PDB file of C-alpha atoms in Angstrom:
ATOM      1  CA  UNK A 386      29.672  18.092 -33.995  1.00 62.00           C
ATOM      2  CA  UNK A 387      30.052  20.524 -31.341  1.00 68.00           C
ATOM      3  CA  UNK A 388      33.776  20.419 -29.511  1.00 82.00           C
ATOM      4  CA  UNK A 389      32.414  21.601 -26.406  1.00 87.00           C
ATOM      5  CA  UNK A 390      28.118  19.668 -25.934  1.00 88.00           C
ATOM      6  CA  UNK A 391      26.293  21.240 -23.296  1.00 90.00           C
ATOM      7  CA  UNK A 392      25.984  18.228 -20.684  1.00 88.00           C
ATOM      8  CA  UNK A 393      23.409  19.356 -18.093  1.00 87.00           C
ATOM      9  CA  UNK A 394      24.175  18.098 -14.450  1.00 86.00           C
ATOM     10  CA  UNK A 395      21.643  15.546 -13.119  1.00 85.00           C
ATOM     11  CA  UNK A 396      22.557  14.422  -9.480  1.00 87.00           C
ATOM     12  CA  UNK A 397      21.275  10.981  -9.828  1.00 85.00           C
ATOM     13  CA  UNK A 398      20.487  10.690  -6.140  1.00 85.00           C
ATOM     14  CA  UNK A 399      18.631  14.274  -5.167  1.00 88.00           C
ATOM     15  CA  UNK A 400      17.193  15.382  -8.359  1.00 89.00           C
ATOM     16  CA  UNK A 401      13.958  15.545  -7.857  1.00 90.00           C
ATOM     17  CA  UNK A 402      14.526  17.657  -4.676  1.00 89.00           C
ATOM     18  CA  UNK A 403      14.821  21.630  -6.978  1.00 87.00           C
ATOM     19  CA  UNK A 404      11.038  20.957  -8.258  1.00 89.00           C
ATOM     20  CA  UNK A 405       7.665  20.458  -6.514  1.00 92.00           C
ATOM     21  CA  UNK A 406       5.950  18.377  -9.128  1.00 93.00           C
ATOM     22  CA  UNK A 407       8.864  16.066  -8.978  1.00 93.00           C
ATOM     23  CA  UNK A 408       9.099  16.412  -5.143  1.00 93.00           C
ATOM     24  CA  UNK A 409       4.889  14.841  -5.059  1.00 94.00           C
ATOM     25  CA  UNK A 410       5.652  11.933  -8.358  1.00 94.00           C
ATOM     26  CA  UNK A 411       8.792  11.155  -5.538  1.00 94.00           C
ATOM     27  CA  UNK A 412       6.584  11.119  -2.811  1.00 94.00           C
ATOM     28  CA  UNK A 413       3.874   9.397  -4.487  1.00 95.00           C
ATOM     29  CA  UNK A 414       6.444   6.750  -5.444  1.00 95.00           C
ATOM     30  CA  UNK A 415       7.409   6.658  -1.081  1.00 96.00           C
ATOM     31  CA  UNK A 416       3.573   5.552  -0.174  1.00 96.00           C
ATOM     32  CA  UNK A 417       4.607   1.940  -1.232  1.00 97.00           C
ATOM     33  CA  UNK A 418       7.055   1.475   1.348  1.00 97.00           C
ATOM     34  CA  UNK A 419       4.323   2.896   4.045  1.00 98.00           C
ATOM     35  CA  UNK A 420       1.939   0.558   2.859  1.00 98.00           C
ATOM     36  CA  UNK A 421       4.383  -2.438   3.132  1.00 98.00           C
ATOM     37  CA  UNK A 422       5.258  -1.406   6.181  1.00 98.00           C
ATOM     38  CA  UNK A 423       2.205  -1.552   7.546  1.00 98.00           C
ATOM     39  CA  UNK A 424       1.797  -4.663   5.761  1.00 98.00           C
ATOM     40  CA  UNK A 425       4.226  -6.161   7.574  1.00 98.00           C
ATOM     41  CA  UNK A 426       3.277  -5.001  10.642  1.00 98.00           C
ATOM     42  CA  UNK A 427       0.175  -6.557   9.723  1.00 98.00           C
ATOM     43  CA  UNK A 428       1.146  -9.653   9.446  1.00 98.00           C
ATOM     44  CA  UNK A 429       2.969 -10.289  12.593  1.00 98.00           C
ATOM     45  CA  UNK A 430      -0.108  -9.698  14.103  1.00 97.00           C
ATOM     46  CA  UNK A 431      -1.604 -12.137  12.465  1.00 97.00           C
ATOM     47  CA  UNK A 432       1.263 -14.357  13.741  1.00 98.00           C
ATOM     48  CA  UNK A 433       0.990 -12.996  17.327  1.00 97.00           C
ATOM     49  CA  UNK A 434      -2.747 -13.894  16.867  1.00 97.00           C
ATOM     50  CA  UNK A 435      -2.051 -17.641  16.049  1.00 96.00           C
ATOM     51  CA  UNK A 436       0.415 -17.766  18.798  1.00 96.00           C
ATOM     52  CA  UNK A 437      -2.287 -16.931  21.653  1.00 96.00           C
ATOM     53  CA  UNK A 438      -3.761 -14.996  23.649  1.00 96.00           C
ATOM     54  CA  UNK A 439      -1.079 -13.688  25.438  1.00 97.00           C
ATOM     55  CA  UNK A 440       1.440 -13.292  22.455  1.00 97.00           C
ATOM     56  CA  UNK A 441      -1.833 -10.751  20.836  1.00 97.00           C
ATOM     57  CA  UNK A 442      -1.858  -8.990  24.327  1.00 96.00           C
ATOM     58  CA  UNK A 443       1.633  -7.953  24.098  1.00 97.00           C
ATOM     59  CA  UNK A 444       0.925  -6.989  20.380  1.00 97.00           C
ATOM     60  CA  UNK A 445      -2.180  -4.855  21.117  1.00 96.00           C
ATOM     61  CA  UNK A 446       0.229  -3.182  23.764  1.00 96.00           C
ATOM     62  CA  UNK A 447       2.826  -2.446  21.149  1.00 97.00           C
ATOM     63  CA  UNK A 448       0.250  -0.985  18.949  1.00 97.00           C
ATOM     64  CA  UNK A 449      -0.361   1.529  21.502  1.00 96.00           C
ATOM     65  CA  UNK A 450       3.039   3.008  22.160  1.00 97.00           C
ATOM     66  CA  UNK A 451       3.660   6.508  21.170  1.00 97.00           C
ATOM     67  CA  UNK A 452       6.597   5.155  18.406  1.00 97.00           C
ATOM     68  CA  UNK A 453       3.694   2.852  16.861  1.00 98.00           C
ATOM     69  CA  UNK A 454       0.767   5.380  16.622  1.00 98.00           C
ATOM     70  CA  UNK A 455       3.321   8.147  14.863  1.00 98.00           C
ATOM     71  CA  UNK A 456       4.313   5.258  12.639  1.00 98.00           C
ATOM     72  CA  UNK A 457       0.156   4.742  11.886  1.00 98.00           C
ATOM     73  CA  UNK A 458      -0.296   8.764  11.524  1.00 98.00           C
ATOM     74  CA  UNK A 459       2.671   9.181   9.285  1.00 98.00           C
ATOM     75  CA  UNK A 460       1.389   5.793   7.288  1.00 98.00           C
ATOM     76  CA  UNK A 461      -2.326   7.197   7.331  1.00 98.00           C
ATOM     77  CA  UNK A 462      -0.656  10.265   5.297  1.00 98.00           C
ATOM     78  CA  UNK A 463       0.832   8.440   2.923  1.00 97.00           C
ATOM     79  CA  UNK A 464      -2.152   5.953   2.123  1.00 98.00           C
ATOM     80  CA  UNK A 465      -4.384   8.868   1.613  1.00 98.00           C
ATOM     81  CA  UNK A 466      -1.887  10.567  -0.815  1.00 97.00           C
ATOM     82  CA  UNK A 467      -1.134   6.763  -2.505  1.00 97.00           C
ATOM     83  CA  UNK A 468      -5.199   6.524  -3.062  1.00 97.00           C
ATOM     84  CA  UNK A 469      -5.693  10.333  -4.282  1.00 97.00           C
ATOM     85  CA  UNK A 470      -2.723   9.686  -6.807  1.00 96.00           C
ATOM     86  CA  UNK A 471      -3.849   6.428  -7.443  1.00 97.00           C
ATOM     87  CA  UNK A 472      -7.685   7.470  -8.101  1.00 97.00           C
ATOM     88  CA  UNK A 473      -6.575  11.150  -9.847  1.00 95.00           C
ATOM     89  CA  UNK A 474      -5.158   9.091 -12.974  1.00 93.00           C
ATOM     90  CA  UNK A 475      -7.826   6.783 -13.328  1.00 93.00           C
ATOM     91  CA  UNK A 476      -9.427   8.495 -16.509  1.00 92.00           C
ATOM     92  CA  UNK A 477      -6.338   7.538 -18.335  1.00 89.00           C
ATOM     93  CA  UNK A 478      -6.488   4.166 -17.646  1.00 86.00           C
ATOM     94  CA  UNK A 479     -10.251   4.050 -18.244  1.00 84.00           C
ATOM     95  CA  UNK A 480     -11.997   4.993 -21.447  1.00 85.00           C
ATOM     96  CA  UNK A 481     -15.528   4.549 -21.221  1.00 87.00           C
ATOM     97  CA  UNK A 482     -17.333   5.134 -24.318  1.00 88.00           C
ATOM     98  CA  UNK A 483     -20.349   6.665 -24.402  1.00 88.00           C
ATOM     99  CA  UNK A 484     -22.086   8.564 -27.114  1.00 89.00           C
ATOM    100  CA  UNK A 485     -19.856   9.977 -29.672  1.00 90.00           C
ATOM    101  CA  UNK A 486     -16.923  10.803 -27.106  1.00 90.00           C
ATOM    102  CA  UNK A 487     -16.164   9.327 -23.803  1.00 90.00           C
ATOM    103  CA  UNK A 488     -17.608   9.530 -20.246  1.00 91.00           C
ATOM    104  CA  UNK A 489     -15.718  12.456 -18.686  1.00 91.00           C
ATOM    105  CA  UNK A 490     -12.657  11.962 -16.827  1.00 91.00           C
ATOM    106  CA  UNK A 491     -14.206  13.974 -13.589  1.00 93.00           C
ATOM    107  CA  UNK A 492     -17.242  11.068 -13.602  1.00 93.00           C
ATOM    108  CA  UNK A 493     -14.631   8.290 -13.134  1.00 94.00           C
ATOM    109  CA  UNK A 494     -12.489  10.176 -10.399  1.00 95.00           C
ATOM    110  CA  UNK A 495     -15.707  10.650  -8.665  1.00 96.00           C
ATOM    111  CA  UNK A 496     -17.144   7.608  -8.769  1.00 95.00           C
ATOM    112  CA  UNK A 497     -13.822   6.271  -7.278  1.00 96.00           C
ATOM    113  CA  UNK A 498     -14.287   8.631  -4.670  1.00 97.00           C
ATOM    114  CA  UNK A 499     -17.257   7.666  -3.746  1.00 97.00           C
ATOM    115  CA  UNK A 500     -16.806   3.966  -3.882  1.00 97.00           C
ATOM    116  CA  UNK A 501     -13.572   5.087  -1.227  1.00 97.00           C
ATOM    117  CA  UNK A 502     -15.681   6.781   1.197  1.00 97.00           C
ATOM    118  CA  UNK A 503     -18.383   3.500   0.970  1.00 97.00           C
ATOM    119  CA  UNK A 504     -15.497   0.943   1.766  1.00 96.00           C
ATOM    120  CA  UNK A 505     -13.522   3.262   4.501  1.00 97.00           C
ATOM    121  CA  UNK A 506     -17.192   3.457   6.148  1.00 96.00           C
ATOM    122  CA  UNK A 507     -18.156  -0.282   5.746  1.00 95.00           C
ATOM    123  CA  UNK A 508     -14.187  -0.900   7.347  1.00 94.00           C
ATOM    124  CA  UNK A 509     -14.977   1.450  10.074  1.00 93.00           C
ATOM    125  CA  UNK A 510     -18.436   0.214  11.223  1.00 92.00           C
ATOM    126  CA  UNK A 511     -17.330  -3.458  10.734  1.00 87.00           C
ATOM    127  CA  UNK A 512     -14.698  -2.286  13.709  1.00 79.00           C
ATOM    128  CA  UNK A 513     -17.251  -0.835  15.583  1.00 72.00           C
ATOM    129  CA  UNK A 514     -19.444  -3.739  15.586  1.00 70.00           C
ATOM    130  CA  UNK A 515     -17.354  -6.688  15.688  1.00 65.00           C
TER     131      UNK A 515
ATOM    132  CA  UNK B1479       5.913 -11.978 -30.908  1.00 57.00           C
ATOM    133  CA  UNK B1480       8.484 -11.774 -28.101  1.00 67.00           C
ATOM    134  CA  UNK B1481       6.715 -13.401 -24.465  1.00 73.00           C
ATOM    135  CA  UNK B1482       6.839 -11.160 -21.580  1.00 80.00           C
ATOM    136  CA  UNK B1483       6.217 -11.062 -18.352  1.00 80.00           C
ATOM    137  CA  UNK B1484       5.289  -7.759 -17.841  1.00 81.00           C
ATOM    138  CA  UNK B1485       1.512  -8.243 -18.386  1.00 82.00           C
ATOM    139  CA  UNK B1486       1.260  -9.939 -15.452  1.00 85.00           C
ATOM    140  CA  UNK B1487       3.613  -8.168 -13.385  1.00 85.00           C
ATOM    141  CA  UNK B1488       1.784  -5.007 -13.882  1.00 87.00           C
ATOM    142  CA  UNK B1489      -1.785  -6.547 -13.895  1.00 89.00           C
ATOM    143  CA  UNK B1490      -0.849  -7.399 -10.612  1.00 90.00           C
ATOM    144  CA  UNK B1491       0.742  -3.745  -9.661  1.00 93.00           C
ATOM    145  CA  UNK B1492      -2.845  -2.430 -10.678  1.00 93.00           C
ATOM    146  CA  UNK B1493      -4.392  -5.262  -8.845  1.00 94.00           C
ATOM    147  CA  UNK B1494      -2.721  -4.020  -5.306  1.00 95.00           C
ATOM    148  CA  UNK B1495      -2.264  -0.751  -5.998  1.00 96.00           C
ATOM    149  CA  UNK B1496      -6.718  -0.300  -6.470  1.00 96.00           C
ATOM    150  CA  UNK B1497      -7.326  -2.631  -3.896  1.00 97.00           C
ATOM    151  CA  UNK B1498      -4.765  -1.268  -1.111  1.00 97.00           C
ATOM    152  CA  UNK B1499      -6.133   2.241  -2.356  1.00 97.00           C
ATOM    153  CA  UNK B1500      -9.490   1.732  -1.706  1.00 97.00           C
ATOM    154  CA  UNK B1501      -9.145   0.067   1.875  1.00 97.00           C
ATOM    155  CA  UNK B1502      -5.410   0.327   3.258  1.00 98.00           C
ATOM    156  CA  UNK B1503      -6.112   4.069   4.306  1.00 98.00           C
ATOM    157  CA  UNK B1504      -9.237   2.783   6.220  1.00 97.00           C
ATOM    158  CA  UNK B1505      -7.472  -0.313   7.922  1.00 97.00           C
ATOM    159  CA  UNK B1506      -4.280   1.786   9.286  1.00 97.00           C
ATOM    160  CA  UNK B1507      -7.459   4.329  10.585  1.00 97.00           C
ATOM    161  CA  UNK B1508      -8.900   1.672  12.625  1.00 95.00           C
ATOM    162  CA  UNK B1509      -6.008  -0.654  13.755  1.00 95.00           C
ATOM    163  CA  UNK B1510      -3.297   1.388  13.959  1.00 96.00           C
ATOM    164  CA  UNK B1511      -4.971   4.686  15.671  1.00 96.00           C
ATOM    165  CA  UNK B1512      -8.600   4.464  16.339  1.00 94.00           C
ATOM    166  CA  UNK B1513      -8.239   1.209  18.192  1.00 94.00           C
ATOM    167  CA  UNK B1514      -5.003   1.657  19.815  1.00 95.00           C
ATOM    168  CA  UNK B1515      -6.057   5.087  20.769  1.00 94.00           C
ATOM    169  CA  UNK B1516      -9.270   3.898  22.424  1.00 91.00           C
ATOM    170  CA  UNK B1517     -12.190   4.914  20.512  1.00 91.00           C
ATOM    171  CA  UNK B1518     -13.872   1.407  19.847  1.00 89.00           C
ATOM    172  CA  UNK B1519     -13.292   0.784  23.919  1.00 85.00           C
ATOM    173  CA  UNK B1520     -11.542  -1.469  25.246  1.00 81.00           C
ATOM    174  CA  UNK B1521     -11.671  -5.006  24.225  1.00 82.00           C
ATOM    175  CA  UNK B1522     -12.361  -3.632  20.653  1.00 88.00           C
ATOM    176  CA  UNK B1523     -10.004  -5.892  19.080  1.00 92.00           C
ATOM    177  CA  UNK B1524      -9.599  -8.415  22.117  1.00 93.00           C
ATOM    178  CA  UNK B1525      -8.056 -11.993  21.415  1.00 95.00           C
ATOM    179  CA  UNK B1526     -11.783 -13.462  21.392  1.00 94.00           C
ATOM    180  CA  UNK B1527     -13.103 -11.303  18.619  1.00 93.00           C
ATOM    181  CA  UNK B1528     -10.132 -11.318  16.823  1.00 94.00           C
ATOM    182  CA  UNK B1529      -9.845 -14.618  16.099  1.00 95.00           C
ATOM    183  CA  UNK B1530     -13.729 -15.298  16.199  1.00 94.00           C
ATOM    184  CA  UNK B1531     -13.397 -12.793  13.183  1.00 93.00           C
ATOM    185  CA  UNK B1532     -10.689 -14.341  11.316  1.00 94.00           C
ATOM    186  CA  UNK B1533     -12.681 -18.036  11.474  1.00 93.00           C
ATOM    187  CA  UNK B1534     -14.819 -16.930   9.121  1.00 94.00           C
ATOM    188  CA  UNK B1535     -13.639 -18.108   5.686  1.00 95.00           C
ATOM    189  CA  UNK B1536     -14.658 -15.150   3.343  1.00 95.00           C
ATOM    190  CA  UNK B1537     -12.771 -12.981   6.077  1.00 94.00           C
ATOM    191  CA  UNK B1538      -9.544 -15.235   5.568  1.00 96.00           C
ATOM    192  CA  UNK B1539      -9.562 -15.286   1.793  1.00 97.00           C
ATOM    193  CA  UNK B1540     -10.476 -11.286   1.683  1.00 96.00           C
ATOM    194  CA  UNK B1541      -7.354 -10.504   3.775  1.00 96.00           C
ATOM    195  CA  UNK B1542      -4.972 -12.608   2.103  1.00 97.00           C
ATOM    196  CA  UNK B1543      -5.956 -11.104  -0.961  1.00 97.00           C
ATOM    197  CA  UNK B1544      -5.537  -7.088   0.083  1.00 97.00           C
ATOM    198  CA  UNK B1545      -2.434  -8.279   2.461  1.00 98.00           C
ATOM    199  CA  UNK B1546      -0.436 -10.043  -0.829  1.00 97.00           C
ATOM    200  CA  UNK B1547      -1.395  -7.623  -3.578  1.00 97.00           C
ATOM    201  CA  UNK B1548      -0.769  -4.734  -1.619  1.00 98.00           C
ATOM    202  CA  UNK B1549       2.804  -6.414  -0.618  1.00 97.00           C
ATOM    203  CA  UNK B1550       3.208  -7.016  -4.463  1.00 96.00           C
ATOM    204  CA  UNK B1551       2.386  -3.477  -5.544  1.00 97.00           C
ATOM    205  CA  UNK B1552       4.728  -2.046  -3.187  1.00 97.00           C
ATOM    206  CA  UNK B1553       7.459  -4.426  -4.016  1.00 97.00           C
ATOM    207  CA  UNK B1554       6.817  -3.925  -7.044  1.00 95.00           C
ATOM    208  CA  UNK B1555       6.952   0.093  -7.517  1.00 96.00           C
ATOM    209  CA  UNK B1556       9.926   0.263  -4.904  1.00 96.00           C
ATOM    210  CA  UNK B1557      11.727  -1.898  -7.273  1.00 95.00           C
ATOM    211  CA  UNK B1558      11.386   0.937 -10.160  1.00 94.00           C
ATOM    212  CA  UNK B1559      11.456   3.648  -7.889  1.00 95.00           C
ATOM    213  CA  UNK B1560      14.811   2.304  -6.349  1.00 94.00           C
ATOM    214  CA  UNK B1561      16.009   3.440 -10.117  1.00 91.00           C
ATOM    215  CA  UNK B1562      14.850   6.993  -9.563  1.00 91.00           C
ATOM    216  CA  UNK B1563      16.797   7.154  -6.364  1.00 91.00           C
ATOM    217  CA  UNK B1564      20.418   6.394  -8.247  1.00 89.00           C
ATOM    218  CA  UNK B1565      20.337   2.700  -7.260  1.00 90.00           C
ATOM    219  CA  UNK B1566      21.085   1.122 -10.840  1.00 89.00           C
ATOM    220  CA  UNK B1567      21.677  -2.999  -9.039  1.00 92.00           C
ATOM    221  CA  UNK B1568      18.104  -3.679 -10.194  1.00 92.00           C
ATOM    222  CA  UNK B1569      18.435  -7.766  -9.998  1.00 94.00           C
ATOM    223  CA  UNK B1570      19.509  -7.131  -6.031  1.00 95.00           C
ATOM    224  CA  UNK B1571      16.851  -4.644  -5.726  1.00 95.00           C
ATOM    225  CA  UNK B1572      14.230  -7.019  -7.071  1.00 95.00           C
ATOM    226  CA  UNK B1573      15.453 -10.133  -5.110  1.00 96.00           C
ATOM    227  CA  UNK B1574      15.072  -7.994  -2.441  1.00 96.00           C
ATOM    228  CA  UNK B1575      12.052  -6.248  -2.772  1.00 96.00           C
ATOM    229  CA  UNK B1576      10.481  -9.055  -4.379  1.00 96.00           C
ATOM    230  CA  UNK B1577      12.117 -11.771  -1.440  1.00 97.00           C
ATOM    231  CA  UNK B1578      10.256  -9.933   1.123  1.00 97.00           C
ATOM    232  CA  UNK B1579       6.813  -9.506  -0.328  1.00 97.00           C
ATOM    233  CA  UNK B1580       6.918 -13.162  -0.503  1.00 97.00           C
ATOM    234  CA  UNK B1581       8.255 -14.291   3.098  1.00 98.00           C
ATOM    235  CA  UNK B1582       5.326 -12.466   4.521  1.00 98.00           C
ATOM    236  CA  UNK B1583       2.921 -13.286   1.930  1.00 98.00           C
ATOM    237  CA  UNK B1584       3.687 -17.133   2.649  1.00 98.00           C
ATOM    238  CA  UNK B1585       3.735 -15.939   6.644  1.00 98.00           C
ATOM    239  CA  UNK B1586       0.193 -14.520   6.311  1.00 98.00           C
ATOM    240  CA  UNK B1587      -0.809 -17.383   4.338  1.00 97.00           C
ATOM    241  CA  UNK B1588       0.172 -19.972   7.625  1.00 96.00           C
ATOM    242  CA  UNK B1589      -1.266 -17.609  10.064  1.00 97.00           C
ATOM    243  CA  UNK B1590      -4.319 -17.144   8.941  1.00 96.00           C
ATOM    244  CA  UNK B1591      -4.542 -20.569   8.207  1.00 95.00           C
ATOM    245  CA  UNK B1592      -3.598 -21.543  11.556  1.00 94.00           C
ATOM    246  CA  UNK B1593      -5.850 -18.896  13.320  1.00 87.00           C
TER     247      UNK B1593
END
């Protein structure tokens, strides 16, 4: 046994602030609290909605202070990197068999790409018509 | 063999984490900047059409279901990524994290109920 073991320094709290790839899995871990957030947020509207018209008035007006759009750009960011992670690891989680091997992993990102685009575009013309 | 929960737990995680992937980024688009910043016009998400919107039944069920999976999922991962922060309390943590995905899962659930 060695009398003097090399003991490498982790700082428990800011190690994953010296390397980039652990500086994204960190930030990739951060979109959930966006996404609750907005959640949230979310969901006292739906209160304020219940309560009546004037409570949703007041909400609508909150929505468009400067403090709540930077929250929504910010939030926006982080959803887009949570669904990119989120759809970039999909082939590991799928194996599709096909032939002797397995549909490709680029197939499955794609498709999940594409079935992105199709709901963010149904979301955004359901807005536009409603 | 030994029962776990942990099936479930991160069945669920998946659940919210595909779901609030494939239309979260969309919704904060459209309520929290298009709307707000004008593009729809006006009365784009007035009181009237809100809540015209919301009567509809598959609308109620469809938002419960993205609103409480995507509060699980990110309970759920801040609880394990509390861990990678230095925060080793993980029963506070989850009480926590877990406590508040499900007051405003059970305060969705009234409102849109109520609406």
């Amino acid at each position: 046994m060695s009398r003097k073991p090399y003991v490498r320094e982790v700082p428990k709290t800011t190690w994953y602030m010296r390397n980039g790839r652990y500086m994204r899995y960190m930030a990739r871990e951060v979109t959930c609290v966006f996404l609750a957030l907005y959640m949230a947020g979310l969901v006292i509207g739906l209160v304020r909605l219940m309560q009546g018209p004037e409570a949703w008035q007041s909400y609508l007006a909150g929505l468009s202070s400067p403090v709540a759009i930077l929250f929504h750009l910010i939030a926006f960011g982080f959803a887009c990197y949570h669904a990119t992670s989120w759809f970039n690891v999909t082939p590991k989680a799928m194996r599709i068999p096909q032939g002797d091997g397995f549909v490709p992993g680029k197939t499955i990102v794609g498709a999940h790409y594409g079935l992105w685009g199709a709901a963010s575009l149904v979301i955004i013309v359901l807005m536009g018509v409603l | 063999m030994a029962k776990s929960n942990k099936p479930i737990v991160w069945g669920l995680f998946a659940a919210g984490g595909t779901i609030s992937a494939f239309v979260v980024p969309a919704m904060i688009l459209v309520t929290g900047l298009l709307v707000p910043l004008g593009v729809f016009g006006e009365d784009a998400m007035s009181y009237e059409r809100m809540t015209a919107f919301l009567g509809n039944w598959i609308v109620k069920v469809v938002l419960l279901g993205v609103v409480i999976l995507t509060l699980w999922h990110a309970a759920h991962r801040l609880r394990v990524t509390a861990h990678d922060f230095g925060i080793r309390s993980d029963g506070t943590i989850a009480m926590g994290v877990y406590g508040f995905a499900g007051l405003f899962s059970v305060i969705a659930l009234f409102a849109v109920l109520a609406i």
